[in-house]
Amino acid sequence: MRDTGTAVSKIPLSRPYLDEREEELVLDVLRSGRLSLGPAIDRFEELFAERVGAPYAAAVSSGTAGLHLLCHIAGVADGDEVITSPIAFVATANCFIFEGGRPVFADVDPQTLNLEPAAVEAAVTERTKGIVVVDMFGYPCELDELRAIAERHGLWLIDDSCEALGAEYKGSPVGSHGVSGAFGFYPNKQLTTGEGGMVTTPSEEEWELLKSLRNQGRSYDSRWFHHVRLGFNYRITDLQAALGIAQLEKLDRMLSMRGDVAARYGELLADVEEVEAPLADDAEHRRSWFVYVVKLASGIDRDAVLERLGAQGIEAGLYVPAVHLQPYMRERYGFAEGLCPIAEDACSRTLALPFFPQLTAEDQQRVVGALKDALA
Ligand SMILES: Cc1ncc(COP(=O)(O)O)c(C=O)c1O
């Protein structure tokens, strides 16, 4: 006999928020015939720079590409040590490994899960050349303290803000603090272009360089086959830029919807003892809600929880594993457990719940109900 039971609808981990405006602007570009190096890119850059309060912005093919260009410009050389966070995405370290840099992981603050400035300072050696800081899970890092360390030791500093569009540090947006950084636009991000990224910089000279490097090292005169430096193809398309413009127009609404979803999770989880909610904002840090990552109490079998949620049609994620313990990191550098104990403990207990602007209160109740069952 056929099973006639009602199928449970699936609740995905993330979902982009798109409407007719994206369709309209992408269609305009399609009809214009200018699919790359066209006016939509310039417009997207202008609007983005304005939104985050950065003097200059250069659109690129991904957040990774943006971070790589910044490390390339910083002048990483073989064997240079670069300090970064173990609670990040692999691209955060890969961007300087591509250039010959060697990753040095400093531990994080157990509350913010961002780099602990004292740990960064302790990791500086005479081979250290730079620091890649991260605004993880949309929570701004201790930028002023980290920048002071960089200045004290003559190091360059890059802000990986791929997860933090809309976040504010000391009252102004991430991107406006006079440090070069990159944002990412993968479909789970606060703003998506499918794939894509944006580099923001306080320097006009760096901005010109970024535009040349993303476009095969071309000069910015009108000669197409005129390459003045070794460059990359890290161009974004006008189709993606059109998507980005439509997304920017409603960014504030999407961020506020994300904030509402986070607040509802906070209420629903308040009485669940085994679950620690993400850190709340304070006077200096305003999170831009990117993901909803909770910490499970020590000793809970997280894999079993994940499996039970999956059986209920709820997609949760082991977000994120510690970067230094990834197989290629262990193999290349011999990193092992014990290097960053605070990060390792956090990464072994974190769990990302379904999170996107249009997630309904009913679905959130289902998620939390299933989580309570899974923990019982
Ligand atoms: C912290 C962090 N850095 C870098 C990246 C890389 O961005 P992209 O996927 O656009 O290359 C991401 C995106 O997932 C990220 O979360």
Coordinates of C-alpha atoms and ligand atoms in Angstrom, one line a residue:
M1 CA 0.0 0.0 0.0
R2 CA 1.2 3.5 -0.7
D3 CA 2.1 5.7 2.2
T4 CA -0.5 8.4 2.3
G5 CA 0.8 10.2 5.3
T6 CA 1.3 14.0 5.0
A7 CA 4.9 14.8 4.1
V8 CA 6.6 17.3 6.4
S9 CA 7.7 20.4 4.6
K10 CA 11.4 21.1 4.7
I11 CA 12.8 24.2 6.4
P12 CA 16.1 25.1 4.7
L13 CA 19.1 26.6 6.5
S14 CA 19.0 29.7 4.4
R15 CA 17.2 31.2 1.4
P16 CA 17.7 34.4 -0.5
Y17 CA 15.1 37.1 -0.4
L18 CA 14.3 38.1 -4.0
D19 CA 11.3 39.7 -5.7
E20 CA 10.2 41.4 -8.9
R21 CA 12.8 44.2 -8.5
E22 CA 15.7 41.8 -9.0
E23 CA 13.9 40.4 -12.1
E24 CA 13.3 43.9 -13.5
L25 CA 16.9 45.1 -13.0
V26 CA 18.5 41.9 -14.3
L27 CA 16.2 42.0 -17.3
D28 CA 17.2 45.6 -18.0
V29 CA 20.9 44.5 -18.1
L30 CA 20.1 41.5 -20.4
R31 CA 18.2 43.8 -22.8
S32 CA 21.0 46.4 -22.7
G33 CA 23.5 43.9 -24.1
R34 CA 26.2 45.2 -21.6
L35 CA 26.8 42.1 -19.6
S36 CA 30.2 42.9 -18.2
L37 CA 32.2 46.1 -17.5
G38 CA 29.0 48.1 -17.9
P39 CA 27.3 50.9 -15.9
A40 CA 25.5 48.6 -13.5
I41 CA 28.8 47.8 -11.9
D42 CA 29.7 51.4 -11.4
R43 CA 26.3 52.1 -9.9
F44 CA 26.5 49.1 -7.6
E45 CA 29.9 50.2 -6.3
E46 CA 28.7 53.8 -5.7
L47 CA 25.6 52.7 -3.8
F48 CA 27.5 50.2 -1.8
A49 CA 30.3 52.6 -0.8
E50 CA 27.6 55.1 0.3
R51 CA 25.7 52.4 2.3
V52 CA 28.8 51.3 4.3
G53 CA 30.4 54.7 4.5
A54 CA 33.5 53.7 2.7
P55 CA 35.3 56.2 0.4
Y56 CA 35.8 53.7 -2.4
A57 CA 34.4 50.3 -3.4
A58 CA 35.4 47.8 -6.1
A59 CA 33.1 44.9 -7.0
V60 CA 34.7 41.5 -7.6
S61 CA 33.6 38.0 -8.4
S62 CA 33.6 36.7 -4.8
G63 CA 34.5 37.6 -1.3
T64 CA 37.5 35.3 -1.6
A65 CA 38.7 37.2 -4.7
G66 CA 38.4 40.5 -2.8
L67 CA 40.4 39.2 0.1
H68 CA 43.0 37.7 -2.2
L69 CA 43.4 41.0 -4.1
L70 CA 43.9 42.8 -0.8
C71 CA 46.6 40.3 0.3
H72 CA 48.2 40.6 -3.1
I73 CA 48.4 44.3 -2.7
A74 CA 49.7 44.0 0.9
G75 CA 52.7 42.3 -0.7
V76 CA 52.7 38.9 1.1
A77 CA 55.9 37.1 0.4
D78 CA 56.9 33.4 0.8
G79 CA 57.1 32.5 4.5
D80 CA 55.5 35.7 5.8
E81 CA 53.4 34.9 8.9
V82 CA 49.9 36.3 8.9
I83 CA 47.8 36.1 12.1
T84 CA 44.1 35.2 11.7
S85 CA 41.1 33.6 13.4
P86 CA 40.4 29.9 13.7
I87 CA 36.7 30.8 13.7
A88 CA 36.3 31.9 10.2
F89 CA 35.9 30.5 6.7
V90 CA 38.8 28.8 4.9
A91 CA 39.0 31.7 2.5
T92 CA 40.1 34.0 5.3
A93 CA 43.4 32.2 5.5
N94 CA 43.6 31.0 1.9
C95 CA 43.7 34.6 0.7
F96 CA 47.3 35.0 2.0
I97 CA 48.3 31.3 1.6
F98 CA 47.8 31.8 -2.2
E99 CA 50.5 34.4 -2.0
G100 CA 52.9 32.3 0.1
G101 CA 51.9 33.5 3.5
R102 CA 51.9 31.1 6.5
P103 CA 48.8 31.1 8.8
V104 CA 49.2 31.7 12.5
F105 CA 46.0 31.2 14.4
A106 CA 45.3 33.2 17.5
D107 CA 42.5 32.2 19.8
V108 CA 39.2 34.0 20.1
D109 CA 37.1 35.6 22.8
P110 CA 34.7 33.0 24.1
Q111 CA 31.8 35.4 24.0
T112 CA 32.2 37.3 20.7
L113 CA 33.9 34.4 19.0
N114 CA 36.1 37.0 17.3
L115 CA 39.9 37.4 17.6
E116 CA 41.1 38.1 21.2
P117 CA 43.5 41.1 20.8
A118 CA 45.8 39.8 23.6
A119 CA 46.1 36.4 21.8
V120 CA 46.9 38.3 18.6
E121 CA 49.6 40.3 20.3
A122 CA 51.1 37.2 21.8
A123 CA 51.3 35.6 18.4
V124 CA 53.4 38.3 16.8
T125 CA 57.0 37.3 15.9
E126 CA 59.7 38.9 13.8
R127 CA 58.3 37.0 10.8
T128 CA 54.7 38.4 11.2
K129 CA 53.7 40.7 8.4
G130 CA 50.0 41.1 8.7
I131 CA 46.7 40.4 10.4
V132 CA 43.4 39.3 8.7
V133 CA 40.7 40.1 11.2
V134 CA 37.1 38.7 10.8
D135 CA 33.7 40.0 11.8
M136 CA 32.3 36.5 12.4
F137 CA 28.6 35.7 12.3
G138 CA 28.0 39.4 11.6
Y139 CA 29.5 40.5 14.9
P140 CA 32.1 43.3 14.6
C141 CA 35.5 42.4 15.8
E142 CA 37.7 44.6 18.2
L143 CA 38.9 46.7 15.3
D144 CA 40.5 49.5 17.2
E145 CA 42.5 47.3 19.5
L146 CA 43.6 45.1 16.7
R147 CA 44.5 48.0 14.5
A148 CA 46.6 49.4 17.4
I149 CA 48.5 46.1 17.6
A150 CA 49.1 46.2 13.8
E151 CA 50.4 49.8 14.1
R152 CA 52.6 49.0 17.0
H153 CA 54.3 46.2 15.2
G154 CA 54.3 47.7 11.7
L155 CA 51.8 45.1 10.2
W156 CA 49.2 45.5 7.5
L157 CA 45.6 44.7 8.5
I158 CA 42.7 43.5 6.4
D159 CA 39.1 43.1 7.6
D160 CA 37.2 40.1 6.4
S161 CA 33.7 41.5 6.6
C162 CA 32.2 38.9 4.3
E163 CA 29.6 38.1 6.9
A164 CA 29.0 41.5 8.3
L165 CA 27.3 43.8 5.8
G166 CA 25.2 46.2 8.0
A167 CA 27.0 45.6 11.2
E168 CA 28.1 48.6 13.2
Y169 CA 31.2 49.1 15.4
K170 CA 31.3 52.1 17.8
G171 CA 28.3 53.6 16.1
S172 CA 29.4 53.5 12.5
P173 CA 29.2 50.8 9.8
V174 CA 31.8 48.1 9.2
G175 CA 33.5 49.4 6.1
S176 CA 33.7 53.0 7.3
H177 CA 36.6 52.6 9.8
G178 CA 39.5 53.4 7.5
V179 CA 40.6 49.8 7.0
S180 CA 40.4 47.9 3.7
G181 CA 38.1 44.9 3.8
A182 CA 35.9 42.6 1.7
F183 CA 32.3 41.7 1.7
G184 CA 30.8 38.5 0.2
F185 CA 27.5 38.0 -1.6
Y186 CA 26.9 34.3 -1.7
P187 CA 23.1 33.4 -1.5
N188 CA 23.1 32.9 2.3
K189 CA 24.5 36.4 2.9
Q190 CA 22.6 39.6 4.0
L191 CA 22.8 40.7 0.4
T192 CA 23.3 38.3 -2.5
T193 CA 24.4 38.5 -6.1
G194 CA 24.5 34.7 -6.5
E195 CA 28.3 34.9 -6.3
G196 CA 30.1 38.1 -5.9
G197 CA 32.0 40.4 -3.5
M198 CA 33.0 44.0 -2.8
V199 CA 36.3 45.4 -1.6
T200 CA 36.1 48.7 0.3
T201 CA 39.1 50.9 0.8
P202 CA 39.9 54.3 2.2
S203 CA 42.6 54.8 -0.5
E204 CA 41.9 56.0 -4.0
E205 CA 45.3 54.6 -5.1
E206 CA 44.4 51.1 -3.8
W207 CA 41.0 51.4 -5.5
E208 CA 42.6 52.0 -8.9
L209 CA 44.9 49.1 -8.3
L210 CA 42.0 46.8 -7.3
K211 CA 40.2 47.7 -10.5
S212 CA 43.2 46.9 -12.6
L213 CA 44.1 43.7 -10.8
R214 CA 40.5 42.3 -11.1
N215 CA 40.7 42.9 -14.8
Q216 CA 43.9 41.1 -15.8
G217 CA 46.2 44.0 -14.8
R218 CA 44.9 46.3 -17.5
S219 CA 45.7 50.0 -17.3
Y220 CA 42.8 52.3 -17.0
D221 CA 43.3 54.1 -20.3
S222 CA 41.2 53.0 -23.3
R223 CA 43.6 50.4 -24.7
W224 CA 42.1 47.0 -24.1
F225 CA 45.2 44.9 -24.7
H226 CA 47.4 46.9 -22.5
H227 CA 48.5 45.1 -19.4
V228 CA 50.7 47.0 -17.0
R229 CA 50.9 44.4 -14.2
L230 CA 50.1 40.7 -13.5
G231 CA 46.4 40.5 -12.8
F232 CA 43.5 38.2 -12.4
N233 CA 40.1 37.7 -13.9
Y234 CA 38.1 38.6 -10.7
R235 CA 35.4 40.6 -12.6
I236 CA 31.8 40.6 -11.5
T237 CA 29.2 40.8 -14.2
D238 CA 26.6 43.5 -14.8
L239 CA 23.9 40.9 -14.3
Q240 CA 25.2 40.3 -10.8
A241 CA 25.6 44.0 -10.1
A242 CA 22.0 44.5 -11.1
L243 CA 21.0 41.9 -8.6
G244 CA 23.1 43.7 -6.0
I245 CA 21.5 47.1 -6.7
A246 CA 18.0 45.6 -6.2
Q247 CA 19.2 43.9 -3.0
L248 CA 20.8 47.1 -1.7
E249 CA 17.5 49.0 -2.2
K250 CA 15.8 46.7 0.3
L251 CA 18.8 45.9 2.5
D252 CA 17.5 47.8 5.5
R253 CA 14.1 46.0 5.3
M254 CA 15.9 42.6 5.0
L255 CA 18.2 43.4 7.9
S256 CA 15.2 44.3 10.0
M257 CA 13.4 41.1 9.1
R258 CA 16.5 39.2 10.0
G259 CA 16.6 41.0 13.4
D260 CA 12.9 40.1 14.0
V261 CA 13.7 36.4 13.2
A262 CA 16.6 36.5 15.6
A263 CA 14.5 38.1 18.4
R264 CA 11.8 35.4 18.0
Y265 CA 14.4 32.7 18.3
G266 CA 15.7 34.4 21.4
E267 CA 12.3 34.3 23.0
L268 CA 11.6 30.7 21.9
L269 CA 14.9 29.5 23.2
A270 CA 14.9 31.4 26.5
D271 CA 13.8 28.4 28.5
V272 CA 15.9 25.8 26.7
E273 CA 18.7 25.2 29.3
E274 CA 21.0 23.2 27.0
V275 CA 21.1 26.0 24.4
E276 CA 23.1 29.3 24.7
A277 CA 21.8 32.0 22.4
P278 CA 24.2 34.2 20.4
L279 CA 25.8 37.2 22.2
A280 CA 23.6 40.3 22.4
D281 CA 24.7 43.7 21.1
D282 CA 26.4 46.2 23.4
A283 CA 27.2 49.9 23.1
E284 CA 30.2 49.3 20.7
H285 CA 29.0 46.3 18.7
R286 CA 25.9 46.0 16.7
R287 CA 25.5 42.6 15.0
S288 CA 24.2 42.3 11.5
W289 CA 22.2 39.1 11.7
F290 CA 23.8 36.7 9.1
V291 CA 23.3 33.3 10.7
Y292 CA 21.7 32.1 14.0
V293 CA 24.4 30.1 15.7
V294 CA 23.6 28.7 19.1
K295 CA 26.0 26.9 21.4
L296 CA 24.9 23.5 22.8
A297 CA 25.9 22.7 26.4
S298 CA 29.0 20.5 26.8
G299 CA 28.4 16.8 26.5
I300 CA 25.5 17.0 24.1
D301 CA 25.8 14.7 21.1
R302 CA 25.6 17.4 18.4
D303 CA 25.6 15.0 15.5
A304 CA 22.6 13.2 16.9
V305 CA 20.8 16.5 17.4
L306 CA 21.6 17.4 13.8
E307 CA 20.3 14.0 12.6
R308 CA 17.1 14.2 14.6
L309 CA 16.4 17.7 13.2
G310 CA 17.1 16.4 9.7
A311 CA 14.6 13.6 10.2
Q312 CA 12.0 16.4 11.0
G313 CA 12.8 18.2 7.7
I314 CA 14.9 20.8 9.5
E315 CA 18.2 21.7 7.9
A316 CA 20.7 22.8 10.6
G317 CA 24.4 23.1 10.1
L318 CA 27.7 22.4 12.0
Y319 CA 28.7 26.0 11.6
V320 CA 31.7 26.4 11.7
P321 CA 34.4 23.9 12.1
A322 CA 37.7 25.4 13.3
V323 CA 39.8 26.3 10.3
H324 CA 43.2 25.1 11.6
L325 CA 41.7 21.6 12.1
Q326 CA 40.6 21.2 8.4
P327 CA 42.4 18.2 6.8
Y328 CA 44.5 20.4 4.5
M329 CA 45.6 22.6 7.4
R330 CA 46.7 19.6 9.5
E331 CA 48.6 18.2 6.5
R332 CA 50.3 21.3 5.4
Y333 CA 51.2 22.8 8.8
G334 CA 50.8 20.0 11.3
F335 CA 48.1 21.9 13.2
A336 CA 46.3 19.8 15.8
E337 CA 43.8 20.0 18.7
G338 CA 45.0 22.2 21.5
L339 CA 46.3 25.1 19.4
C340 CA 43.3 27.3 20.0
P341 CA 41.3 25.7 22.9
I342 CA 38.6 28.4 23.2
A343 CA 37.8 28.3 19.5
E344 CA 38.0 24.5 19.4
D345 CA 35.5 24.2 22.3
A346 CA 33.1 26.7 20.7
C347 CA 33.4 25.0 17.3
S348 CA 32.6 21.6 18.8
R349 CA 29.3 23.0 20.2
T350 CA 28.0 25.5 17.7
L351 CA 24.9 24.7 15.7
A352 CA 23.4 27.0 13.0
L353 CA 19.6 27.0 12.9
P354 CA 17.5 27.8 9.8
F355 CA 17.8 31.6 9.3
F356 CA 16.6 33.9 6.6
P357 CA 14.5 37.1 6.4
Q358 CA 11.2 35.4 5.4
L359 CA 11.4 32.6 7.9
T360 CA 7.9 32.5 9.6
A361 CA 7.1 32.4 13.3
E362 CA 5.3 29.1 12.7
D363 CA 8.4 27.5 11.1
Q364 CA 10.6 28.9 14.0
Q365 CA 8.3 27.2 16.5
R366 CA 8.7 24.0 14.6
V367 CA 12.5 24.4 14.6
V368 CA 12.6 25.0 18.3
G369 CA 10.1 22.3 19.1
A370 CA 12.1 19.8 17.1
L371 CA 15.3 21.0 18.8
K372 CA 13.7 20.5 22.2
D373 CA 12.7 17.0 21.2
A374 CA 16.1 16.3 19.8
L375 CA 17.7 17.4 23.1
A376 CA 15.3 15.4 25.3
Ligands
LIG1 C1 34.1 34.9 6.9 C2 34.1 34.6 5.4 N1 35.2 35.0 4.7 C3 35.2 34.8 3.4 C4 34.2 34.3 2.7 C5 34.3 34.0 1.2 O1 33.3 34.7 0.4 P1 32.9 34.0 -1.0 O2 32.2 32.8 -0.7 O3 32.1 35.1 -1.6 O4 34.2 33.8 -1.8 C6 33.0 33.9 3.4 C7 31.9 33.4 2.7 O5 31.3 32.4 2.8 C8 33.0 34.1 4.8 O6 31.9 33.7 5.5

